């Protein structure tokens, strides 16, 4: 009888240790503890039954079961520690529900300004204008001097220009317009020239529904023998037809820009109100001479437009500040 009690204690120990080794998660370890060490667990039941054994066996059986209890308790504590060190406790296998649907990774999209610019460039590329890009951090001479902007012109005022370096001989600024690309292009090549140049511009000005301190422009320049104001108007009419359709009303009005003569601004009807989308004009002879072109032989036209303003008219966006506020509720609509 005593022998069979010892044998069954050994069997119990082997079974307990085997199932402890198989316990993979915090939950399984807890189930094991309840099954073997809990108040109604296997060991407690056996310990309680010691009282019904013959008197001469009770002492040995009780002591043997208590030693087993202590070994199993130690083994359990070690298993819990190992599980928490190996991360089993924090990431139990049964925490992953493999029946859940996967998470779709979202593809980003083009920013509406970028979409609009690409569309604008495509229209001009179709008309034979080549796309060129230039620096955002620009020299004063390209942004102002060589564009016939005199030093006292209001556009140079601190209010308008964000300066990077005003002290060095070649003053450096964040370009206020894409027009410096007219000069950079003409310095590099002889006529005929037909380019469009997109990019960011910055101005130190108060923001409102149609003005941002950071915005894009697309510059255009065509220089050749015999280029006239009709070419300018024909090109820009074709552009507005392609972007807004044939029914939208367009207005050309005289305007002043130091680097063109004559100069115009172009506005588009927006719910009964005129919104200016670009400045344009015939390239000033001083600008042509400044880059070494013979102004008695060559003439040209130039324009600079704001893609955000154009996108506003196109998609009925009431405030330009949405473009750079980085709000996905706005951006994901495009
Ligand atoms: C210019 O910047 C001239 N460089 C345009 C030009 C080029 C004239 C070539 C003649 C020949 P203006 O400041 O008007 O002009 O800006 C041109 C366009 O840029 C505006 O019609 C508008 O669409 C956009 N723009 C100007 N300022 C802002 C601003 N603060 N926020 C958003 N868009 C602006």
Short mmCIF file of C-alpha atoms and ligand atoms in Angstrom, two decimals:
data_model
loop_
_atom_site.label_atom_id
_atom_site.label_comp_id
_atom_site.label_asym_id
_atom_site.label_seq_id
_atom_site.Cartn_x
_atom_site.Cartn_y
_atom_site.Cartn_z
CA UNK A 1 0.00 0.00 0.00
CA UNK A 2 2.80 2.38 0.99
CA UNK A 3 4.66 1.40 -2.22
CA UNK A 4 1.65 2.06 -4.42
CA UNK A 5 1.12 5.45 -2.74
CA UNK A 6 4.76 6.32 -3.51
CA UNK A 7 4.35 5.16 -7.11
CA UNK A 8 1.24 7.23 -7.60
CA UNK A 9 3.02 10.32 -6.11
CA UNK A 10 5.80 9.83 -8.66
CA UNK A 11 3.26 9.50 -11.49
CA UNK A 12 1.54 12.63 -10.31
CA UNK A 13 4.85 14.50 -10.26
CA UNK A 14 5.76 13.36 -13.78
CA UNK A 15 2.32 14.28 -15.15
CA UNK A 16 2.44 17.67 -13.41
CA UNK A 17 5.93 18.51 -14.69
CA UNK A 18 5.07 17.38 -18.24
CA UNK A 19 2.00 19.56 -18.41
CA UNK A 20 3.89 22.48 -16.83
CA UNK A 21 6.50 22.22 -19.59
CA UNK A 22 3.70 22.33 -22.16
CA UNK A 23 2.08 25.45 -20.68
CA UNK A 24 2.71 28.19 -23.29
CA UNK A 25 0.89 31.23 -22.03
CA UNK A 26 0.04 33.08 -18.86
CA UNK A 27 -3.46 31.61 -19.01
CA UNK A 28 -2.16 28.05 -19.41
CA UNK A 29 0.24 28.52 -16.49
CA UNK A 30 -2.60 29.77 -14.31
CA UNK A 31 -4.78 26.80 -15.36
CA UNK A 32 -1.93 24.50 -14.40
CA UNK A 33 -1.55 26.16 -10.97
CA UNK A 34 -5.27 25.72 -10.25
CA UNK A 35 -5.20 22.09 -11.46
CA UNK A 36 -2.22 21.04 -9.31
CA UNK A 37 -1.67 23.53 -6.51
CA UNK A 38 -5.12 25.11 -6.16
CA UNK A 39 -7.44 24.51 -3.19
CA UNK A 40 -9.35 21.94 -5.17
CA UNK A 41 -6.33 20.83 -7.15
CA UNK A 42 -4.88 17.35 -7.44
CA UNK A 43 -2.38 17.75 -4.55
CA UNK A 44 -4.85 19.28 -2.10
CA UNK A 45 -7.31 16.48 -2.79
CA UNK A 46 -4.61 13.91 -2.06
CA UNK A 47 -3.39 15.73 1.04
CA UNK A 48 -6.95 15.81 2.36
CA UNK A 49 -7.30 12.08 1.76
CA UNK A 50 -4.20 11.31 3.87
CA UNK A 51 -6.46 11.32 6.94
CA UNK A 52 -8.30 8.25 5.64
CA UNK A 53 -5.11 6.19 5.31
CA UNK A 54 -4.14 3.64 7.96
CA UNK A 55 -2.38 5.39 10.85
CA UNK A 56 1.08 3.89 10.11
CA UNK A 57 1.08 5.25 6.54
CA UNK A 58 -0.25 8.73 7.24
CA UNK A 59 2.98 10.34 8.36
CA UNK A 60 5.07 9.15 5.42
CA UNK A 61 2.34 9.84 2.83
CA UNK A 62 1.73 13.35 4.20
CA UNK A 63 5.43 14.19 4.28
CA UNK A 64 5.93 12.83 0.76
CA UNK A 65 2.99 14.85 -0.61
CA UNK A 66 4.21 18.02 1.14
CA UNK A 67 7.69 17.57 -0.41
CA UNK A 68 6.03 17.16 -3.79
CA UNK A 69 3.99 20.31 -3.21
CA UNK A 70 7.12 22.26 -2.44
CA UNK A 71 8.92 20.93 -5.59
CA UNK A 72 5.94 21.73 -7.81
CA UNK A 73 5.62 25.21 -6.30
CA UNK A 74 9.31 25.87 -7.06
CA UNK A 75 8.93 24.49 -10.61
CA UNK A 76 5.86 26.68 -11.14
CA UNK A 77 7.64 29.85 -9.93
CA UNK A 78 10.54 29.13 -12.28
CA UNK A 79 8.20 28.53 -15.22
CA UNK A 80 6.44 31.87 -14.59
CA UNK A 81 9.75 33.70 -14.47
CA UNK A 82 11.02 32.06 -17.65
CA UNK A 83 7.77 32.88 -19.44
CA UNK A 84 7.91 36.56 -18.52
CA UNK A 85 11.58 36.82 -19.55
CA UNK A 86 10.97 35.25 -22.95
CA UNK A 87 8.00 37.53 -23.58
CA UNK A 88 5.52 34.69 -23.53
CA UNK A 89 3.64 36.45 -20.80
CA UNK A 90 3.27 39.75 -22.70
CA UNK A 91 2.50 38.13 -26.04
CA UNK A 92 0.62 34.92 -25.37
CA UNK A 93 -0.04 32.92 -28.49
CA UNK A 94 -3.77 32.92 -27.93
CA UNK A 95 -3.77 36.76 -27.96
CA UNK A 96 -3.51 36.66 -31.75
CA UNK A 97 -6.88 36.13 -33.37
CA UNK A 98 -5.97 34.66 -36.74
CA UNK A 99 -9.57 34.92 -37.92
CA UNK A 100 -9.46 38.74 -37.91
CA UNK A 101 -9.23 40.38 -41.37
CA UNK A 102 -5.81 41.90 -42.23
CA UNK A 103 -5.14 45.63 -41.99
CA UNK A 104 -5.02 47.24 -45.43
CA UNK A 105 -1.99 49.50 -45.77
CA UNK A 106 -3.03 52.87 -47.20
CA UNK A 107 -1.39 54.21 -50.35
CA UNK A 108 -0.58 57.91 -50.19
CA UNK A 109 -1.85 60.24 -52.90
CA UNK A 110 -0.63 63.35 -54.67
CA UNK A 111 -1.13 66.66 -52.88
CA UNK A 112 -3.84 68.76 -54.62
CA UNK A 113 -1.27 71.50 -55.38
CA UNK A 114 0.97 68.93 -57.05
CA UNK A 115 -1.98 67.48 -59.00
CA UNK A 116 -2.95 70.94 -60.22
CA UNK A 117 0.62 71.81 -61.17
CA UNK A 118 1.02 68.62 -63.16
CA UNK A 119 -2.19 69.38 -65.04
CA UNK A 120 -1.07 72.95 -65.79
CA UNK A 121 2.35 71.76 -66.98
CA UNK A 122 0.75 69.15 -69.22
CA UNK A 123 -1.32 71.82 -71.01
CA UNK A 124 1.79 73.91 -71.69
CA UNK A 125 3.93 70.88 -72.57
CA UNK A 126 1.30 70.06 -75.20
CA UNK A 127 1.83 73.57 -76.61
CA UNK A 128 5.60 73.00 -76.85
CA UNK A 129 6.78 74.53 -73.54
CA UNK A 130 9.54 72.61 -71.78
CA UNK A 131 9.47 72.17 -67.97
CA UNK A 132 12.51 73.44 -66.03
CA UNK A 133 13.03 73.75 -62.27
CA UNK A 134 15.15 76.11 -60.21
CA UNK A 135 16.23 76.96 -56.66
CA UNK A 136 13.81 78.03 -53.93
CA UNK A 137 16.64 79.74 -52.02
CA UNK A 138 17.52 82.40 -54.54
CA UNK A 139 19.90 85.31 -55.09
CA UNK A 140 18.49 88.82 -54.89
CA UNK A 141 19.85 89.61 -58.35
CA UNK A 142 17.69 86.91 -59.96
CA UNK A 143 14.61 87.52 -57.84
CA UNK A 144 14.70 91.32 -58.26
CA UNK A 145 17.61 93.20 -59.95
CA UNK A 146 17.70 91.40 -63.27
CA UNK A 147 13.89 91.47 -63.41
CA UNK A 148 14.06 95.25 -63.51
CA UNK A 149 12.73 95.56 -59.98
CA UNK A 150 14.33 98.74 -58.64
CA UNK A 151 15.75 98.67 -55.08
CA UNK A 152 12.94 100.87 -53.75
CA UNK A 153 10.14 98.73 -55.23
CA UNK A 154 7.62 97.67 -52.56
CA UNK A 155 8.15 93.99 -53.46
CA UNK A 156 11.56 94.21 -51.81
CA UNK A 157 10.13 95.54 -48.61
CA UNK A 158 10.92 93.46 -45.52
CA UNK A 159 7.16 92.90 -45.21
CA UNK A 160 7.14 90.88 -48.44
CA UNK A 161 10.47 89.10 -48.58
CA UNK A 162 11.85 86.40 -46.31
CA UNK A 163 15.59 86.98 -46.29
CA UNK A 164 18.15 84.26 -45.64
CA UNK A 165 21.20 86.51 -45.73
CA UNK A 166 21.07 90.30 -46.21
CA UNK A 167 24.64 91.01 -45.18
CA UNK A 168 26.76 89.30 -47.82
CA UNK A 169 27.43 90.93 -51.21
CA UNK A 170 25.14 88.44 -52.99
CA UNK A 171 22.05 88.72 -50.85
CA UNK A 172 20.09 85.49 -50.41
CA UNK A 173 16.32 85.15 -49.98
CA UNK A 174 13.43 82.72 -50.32
CA UNK A 175 12.12 83.45 -53.79
CA UNK A 176 8.95 85.52 -53.78
CA UNK A 177 8.03 84.41 -57.32
CA UNK A 178 9.15 81.91 -59.96
CA UNK A 179 10.16 84.76 -62.33
CA UNK A 180 13.90 84.35 -61.52
CA UNK A 181 13.68 81.24 -63.70
CA UNK A 182 13.14 83.56 -66.68
CA UNK A 183 16.61 85.01 -66.12
CA UNK A 184 18.32 81.74 -65.25
CA UNK A 185 16.91 80.15 -68.43
CA UNK A 186 17.82 83.05 -70.75
CA UNK A 187 21.34 83.25 -69.28
CA UNK A 188 21.87 79.64 -70.31
CA UNK A 189 20.30 79.52 -73.76
CA UNK A 190 19.73 81.59 -76.88
CA UNK A 191 16.24 82.13 -78.38
CA UNK A 192 13.92 80.48 -79.21
CA UNK A 193 12.89 79.88 -75.60
CA UNK A 194 9.67 78.26 -74.46
CA UNK A 195 9.67 77.10 -70.85
CA UNK A 196 7.36 76.58 -67.88
CA UNK A 197 8.77 76.42 -64.36
CA UNK A 198 6.84 75.22 -61.31
CA UNK A 199 7.75 75.58 -57.64
CA UNK A 200 7.28 76.99 -54.17
CA UNK A 201 7.39 80.72 -53.40
CA UNK A 202 7.32 82.55 -50.06
CA UNK A 203 6.14 85.99 -49.01
CA UNK A 204 6.06 87.61 -45.62
CA UNK A 205 2.42 88.62 -45.80
CA UNK A 206 -0.77 88.31 -43.78
CA UNK A 207 -2.81 85.27 -44.74
CA UNK A 208 -6.47 85.29 -45.73
CA UNK A 209 -8.83 83.14 -47.81
CA UNK A 210 -6.85 83.77 -51.03
CA UNK A 211 -3.34 84.53 -49.68
CA UNK A 212 -0.86 82.17 -48.05
CA UNK A 213 2.71 83.00 -47.00
CA UNK A 214 3.82 79.85 -48.84
CA UNK A 215 2.32 78.96 -52.21
CA UNK A 216 3.22 77.57 -55.63
CA UNK A 217 3.61 79.36 -58.90
CA UNK A 218 4.06 78.18 -62.45
CA UNK A 219 6.13 80.57 -64.53
CA UNK A 220 6.01 80.67 -68.32
CA UNK A 221 8.33 82.31 -70.84
CA UNK A 222 8.37 82.40 -74.63
CA UNK A 223 10.99 84.44 -76.51
CA UNK A 224 11.58 84.42 -80.25
CA UNK A 225 11.53 86.69 -83.28
CA UNK A 226 8.09 88.18 -83.87
CA UNK A 227 6.34 87.06 -80.64
CA UNK A 228 3.38 89.43 -80.00
CA UNK A 229 0.70 90.18 -77.44
CA UNK A 230 -1.74 88.11 -79.55
CA UNK A 231 0.47 85.07 -78.96
CA UNK A 232 0.27 85.76 -75.22
CA UNK A 233 -3.52 86.09 -75.29
CA UNK A 234 -4.02 83.08 -77.58
CA UNK A 235 -1.80 80.89 -75.39
CA UNK A 236 -3.50 81.91 -72.15
CA UNK A 237 -7.02 81.57 -73.64
CA UNK A 238 -6.13 78.06 -74.76
CA UNK A 239 -4.82 77.34 -71.26
CA UNK A 240 -8.01 78.55 -69.51
CA UNK A 241 -10.18 76.63 -71.98
CA UNK A 242 -8.31 73.42 -71.19
CA UNK A 243 -8.45 73.94 -67.42
CA UNK A 244 -11.89 75.53 -66.90
CA UNK A 245 -13.80 74.58 -70.07
CA UNK A 246 -15.11 76.94 -72.76
CA UNK A 247 -17.96 78.45 -70.71
CA UNK A 248 -15.95 80.06 -67.90
CA UNK A 249 -15.55 83.87 -68.16
CA UNK A 250 -11.97 85.21 -68.28
CA UNK A 251 -10.83 88.80 -67.83
CA UNK A 252 -7.58 90.42 -69.02
CA UNK A 253 -6.85 93.73 -67.31
CA UNK A 254 -3.90 96.12 -67.41
CA UNK A 255 -1.48 95.61 -64.54
CA UNK A 256 2.03 96.68 -63.66
CA UNK A 257 5.02 94.37 -63.22
CA UNK A 258 8.47 95.96 -63.66
CA UNK A 259 9.70 93.09 -65.85
CA UNK A 260 6.94 93.31 -68.50
CA UNK A 261 5.57 96.07 -70.72
CA UNK A 262 2.64 96.05 -71.25
CA UNK A 263 1.52 94.00 -68.25
CA UNK A 264 -1.82 92.32 -67.52
CA UNK A 265 -3.49 90.32 -64.84
CA UNK A 266 -5.80 87.47 -65.70
CA UNK A 267 -8.87 86.77 -63.58
CA UNK A 268 -11.46 84.02 -63.72
CA UNK A 269 -15.11 84.28 -62.74
CA UNK A 270 -15.84 82.52 -59.43
CA UNK A 271 -19.52 82.59 -58.52
CA UNK A 272 -19.92 86.14 -59.86
CA UNK A 273 -16.62 87.39 -58.44
CA UNK A 274 -13.29 87.89 -60.28
CA UNK A 275 -10.37 85.98 -58.80
CA UNK A 276 -6.90 86.81 -60.11
CA UNK A 277 -4.99 83.70 -61.14
CA UNK A 278 -1.94 85.15 -62.85
CA UNK A 279 0.15 88.09 -63.92
CA UNK A 280 1.52 88.26 -67.47
CA UNK A 281 2.88 90.57 -70.12
CA UNK A 282 5.44 91.21 -72.85
CA UNK A 283 8.99 90.78 -71.54
CA UNK A 284 10.53 94.22 -70.87
CA UNK A 285 13.36 95.10 -73.32
CA UNK A 286 15.62 95.90 -70.32
CA UNK A 287 15.25 92.31 -69.11
CA UNK A 288 16.13 90.95 -72.54
CA UNK A 289 19.16 93.23 -72.82
CA UNK A 290 20.24 92.29 -69.30
CA UNK A 291 20.77 88.66 -70.34
CA UNK A 292 22.45 89.63 -73.61
CA UNK A 293 19.48 89.20 -75.98
CA UNK A 294 19.07 91.74 -78.80
CA UNK A 295 15.75 93.40 -77.95
CA UNK A 296 15.42 94.89 -81.43
CA UNK A 297 15.36 91.35 -82.82
CA UNK A 298 13.63 89.31 -80.13
CA UNK A 299 10.40 89.80 -78.25
CA UNK A 300 8.68 87.55 -75.75
CA UNK A 301 5.86 87.06 -73.31
CA UNK A 302 5.89 85.78 -69.74
CA UNK A 303 3.31 84.77 -67.17
CA UNK A 304 3.23 83.58 -63.56
CA UNK A 305 0.20 81.82 -62.10
CA UNK A 306 -0.86 80.34 -58.75
CA UNK A 307 -1.89 76.65 -58.90
CA UNK A 308 -3.62 76.85 -55.49
CA UNK A 309 -5.85 79.69 -56.70
CA UNK A 310 -6.61 77.71 -59.86
CA UNK A 311 -7.44 74.58 -57.83
CA UNK A 312 -9.74 76.71 -55.64
CA UNK A 313 -11.72 77.82 -58.68
CA UNK A 314 -11.68 74.36 -60.19
CA UNK A 315 -12.85 72.47 -57.08
CA UNK A 316 -14.73 75.25 -55.26
CA UNK A 317 -12.34 75.36 -52.30
CA UNK A 318 -13.31 78.38 -50.24
CA UNK A 319 -10.04 78.95 -48.35
CA UNK A 320 -6.45 78.65 -49.63
CA UNK A 321 -5.22 77.88 -46.10
CA UNK A 322 -6.60 74.33 -46.41
CA UNK A 323 -3.75 73.45 -48.79
CA UNK A 324 -1.00 73.64 -46.18
CA UNK A 325 -2.90 72.88 -42.98
CA UNK A 326 -2.10 69.18 -43.41
CA UNK A 327 -5.63 68.06 -42.54
CA UNK A 328 -6.33 64.59 -43.98
CA UNK A 329 -10.08 65.33 -44.10
CA UNK A 330 -9.22 67.89 -46.80
CA UNK A 331 -6.30 66.14 -48.49
CA UNK A 332 -8.00 62.75 -48.87
CA UNK A 333 -10.77 64.30 -50.99
CA UNK A 334 -8.42 64.54 -53.97
C1 LIG B 1 3.95 87.69 -59.74
O1 LIG B 1 4.40 87.00 -58.85
C2 LIG B 1 4.65 87.83 -61.06
N1 LIG B 1 5.94 87.20 -60.95
C3 LIG B 1 3.82 87.18 -62.13
C4 LIG B 1 4.29 87.52 -63.50
C5 LIG B 1 5.13 86.66 -64.17
C6 LIG B 1 3.88 88.71 -64.12
C7 LIG B 1 5.57 86.97 -65.46
C8 LIG B 1 4.30 89.02 -65.37
C9 LIG B 1 5.15 88.15 -66.03
P1 LIG B 1 1.71 88.18 -58.51
O2 LIG B 1 2.29 88.66 -57.25
O3 LIG B 1 0.45 88.82 -58.96
O4 LIG B 1 2.72 88.25 -59.65
O5 LIG B 1 1.46 86.61 -58.34
C10 LIG B 1 1.07 85.82 -59.45
C11 LIG B 1 0.05 84.78 -59.01
O6 LIG B 1 0.59 84.00 -57.93
C12 LIG B 1 -1.23 85.37 -58.45
O7 LIG B 1 -2.13 85.67 -59.50
C13 LIG B 1 -1.73 84.26 -57.58
O8 LIG B 1 -2.37 83.27 -58.35
C14 LIG B 1 -0.44 83.69 -57.03
N2 LIG B 1 -0.14 84.31 -55.73
C15 LIG B 1 0.50 85.46 -55.46
N3 LIG B 1 0.57 85.69 -54.15
C16 LIG B 1 -0.05 84.65 -53.55
C17 LIG B 1 -0.31 84.31 -52.19
N4 LIG B 1 0.11 85.05 -51.18
N5 LIG B 1 -0.98 83.15 -51.94
C18 LIG B 1 -1.39 82.38 -52.97
N6 LIG B 1 -1.17 82.64 -54.26
C19 LIG B 1 -0.51 83.77 -54.55
#
